[in-house]
XYZ file of C-alpha atoms in Angstrom:
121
model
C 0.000 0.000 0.000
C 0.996 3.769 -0.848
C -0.105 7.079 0.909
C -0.199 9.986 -1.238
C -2.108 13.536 -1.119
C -5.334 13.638 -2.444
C -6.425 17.406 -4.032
C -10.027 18.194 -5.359
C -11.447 20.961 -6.690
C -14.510 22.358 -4.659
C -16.500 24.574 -7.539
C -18.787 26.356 -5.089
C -15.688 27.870 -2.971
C -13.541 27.909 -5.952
C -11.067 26.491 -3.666
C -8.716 23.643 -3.597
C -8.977 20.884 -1.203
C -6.551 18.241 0.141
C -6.739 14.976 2.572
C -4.145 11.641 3.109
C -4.851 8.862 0.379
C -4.484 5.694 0.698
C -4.245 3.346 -2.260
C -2.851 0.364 -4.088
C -1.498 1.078 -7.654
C -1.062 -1.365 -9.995
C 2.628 -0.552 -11.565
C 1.728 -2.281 -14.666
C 0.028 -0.329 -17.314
C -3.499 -0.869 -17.863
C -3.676 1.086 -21.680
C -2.045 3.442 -23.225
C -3.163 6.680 -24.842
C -1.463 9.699 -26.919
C -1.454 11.868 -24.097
C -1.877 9.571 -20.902
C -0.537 5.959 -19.743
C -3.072 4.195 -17.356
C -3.169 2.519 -14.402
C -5.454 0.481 -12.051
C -5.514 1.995 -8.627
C -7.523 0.883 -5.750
C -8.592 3.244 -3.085
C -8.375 1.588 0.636
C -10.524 4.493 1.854
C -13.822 3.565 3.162
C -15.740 5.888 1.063
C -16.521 6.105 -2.560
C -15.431 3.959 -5.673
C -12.785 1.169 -4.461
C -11.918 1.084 -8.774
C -10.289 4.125 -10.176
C -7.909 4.872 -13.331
C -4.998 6.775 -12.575
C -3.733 8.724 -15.505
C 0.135 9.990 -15.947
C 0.130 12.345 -18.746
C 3.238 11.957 -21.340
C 5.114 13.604 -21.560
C 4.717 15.332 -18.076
C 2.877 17.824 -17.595
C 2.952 20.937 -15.235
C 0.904 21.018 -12.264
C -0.935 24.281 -13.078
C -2.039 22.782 -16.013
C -3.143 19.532 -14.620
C -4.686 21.710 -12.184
C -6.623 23.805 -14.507
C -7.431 20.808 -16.443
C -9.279 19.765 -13.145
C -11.311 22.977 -11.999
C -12.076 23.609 -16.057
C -13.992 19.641 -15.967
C -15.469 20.506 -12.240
C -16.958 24.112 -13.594
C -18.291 22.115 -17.034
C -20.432 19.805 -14.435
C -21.443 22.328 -12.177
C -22.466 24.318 -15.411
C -24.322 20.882 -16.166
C -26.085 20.425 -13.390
C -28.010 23.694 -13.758
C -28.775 22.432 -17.336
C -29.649 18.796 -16.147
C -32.218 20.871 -13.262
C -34.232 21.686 -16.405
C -35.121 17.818 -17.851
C -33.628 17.972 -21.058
C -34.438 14.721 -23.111
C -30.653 13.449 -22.300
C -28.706 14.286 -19.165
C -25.353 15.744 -19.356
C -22.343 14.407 -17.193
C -18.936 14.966 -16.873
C -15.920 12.202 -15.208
C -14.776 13.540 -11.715
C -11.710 13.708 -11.801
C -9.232 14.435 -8.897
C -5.524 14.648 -8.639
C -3.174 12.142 -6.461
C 0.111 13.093 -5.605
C 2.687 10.608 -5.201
C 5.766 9.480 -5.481
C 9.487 10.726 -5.014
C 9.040 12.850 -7.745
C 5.993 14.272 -6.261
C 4.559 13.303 -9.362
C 0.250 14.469 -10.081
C -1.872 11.685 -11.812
C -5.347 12.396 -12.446
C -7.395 9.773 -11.669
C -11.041 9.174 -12.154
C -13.766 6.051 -11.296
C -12.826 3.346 -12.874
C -15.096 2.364 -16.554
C -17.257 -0.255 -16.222
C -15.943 -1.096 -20.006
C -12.214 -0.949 -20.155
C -11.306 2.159 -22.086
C -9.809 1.578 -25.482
C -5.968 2.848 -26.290
């Protein structure tokens, strides 16, 4: 098992948030992408999805932009929501995302439930 930091964007306070994480990471890659490798990750916390994806983005990226990549996906579902309160005909939903950082290298991931289908890459 690993302990990392665990930061979330709150869109309400427009603030970011951060708590211990504990989690098992599967060192293997799961799929691989253009922009991201992927990896299994299960959360030991208590609460919420056990099953997430864990994303490294490649090459590196900075963490102000994995940050803004974050609150930009959080504002697009709170933006959502408001639409959803209406009943259109199909609901509109966006992946939660948060980031995890871990490491030596104090490296982000951004990591997200895990797909019931296994993505494709």
């Amino acid at each position: 098992a690993e302990t990392g930091v665990k930061h979330w964007y709150d869109p309400v306070t427009q603030r970011w948030h951060s708590t211990p994480f504990s989690f098992v990471l599967d060192h293997q890659p799961h799929s691989h992408g253009g922009a991201w490798t992927a990896y299994r990750l299960e959360s030991l916390a208590y609460d919420g999805p056990r099953c997430y994806l864990a994303k490294a983005a490649k090459p590196p990226r900075s963490h102000e932009a994995q940050c803004l990549d974050i609150e930009l996906q959080v504002e697009c579902q709170a933006v959502a929501d408001a639409f959803n309160a209406h009943r259109p005909p199909k609901h509109v939903a966006f992946i939660q995302h948060f980031l995890l950082q871990c490491g030596r290298a104090e490296e982000l991931l951004a990591v997200e439930p895990f797909p019931s289908e296994p993505p494709k890459g």
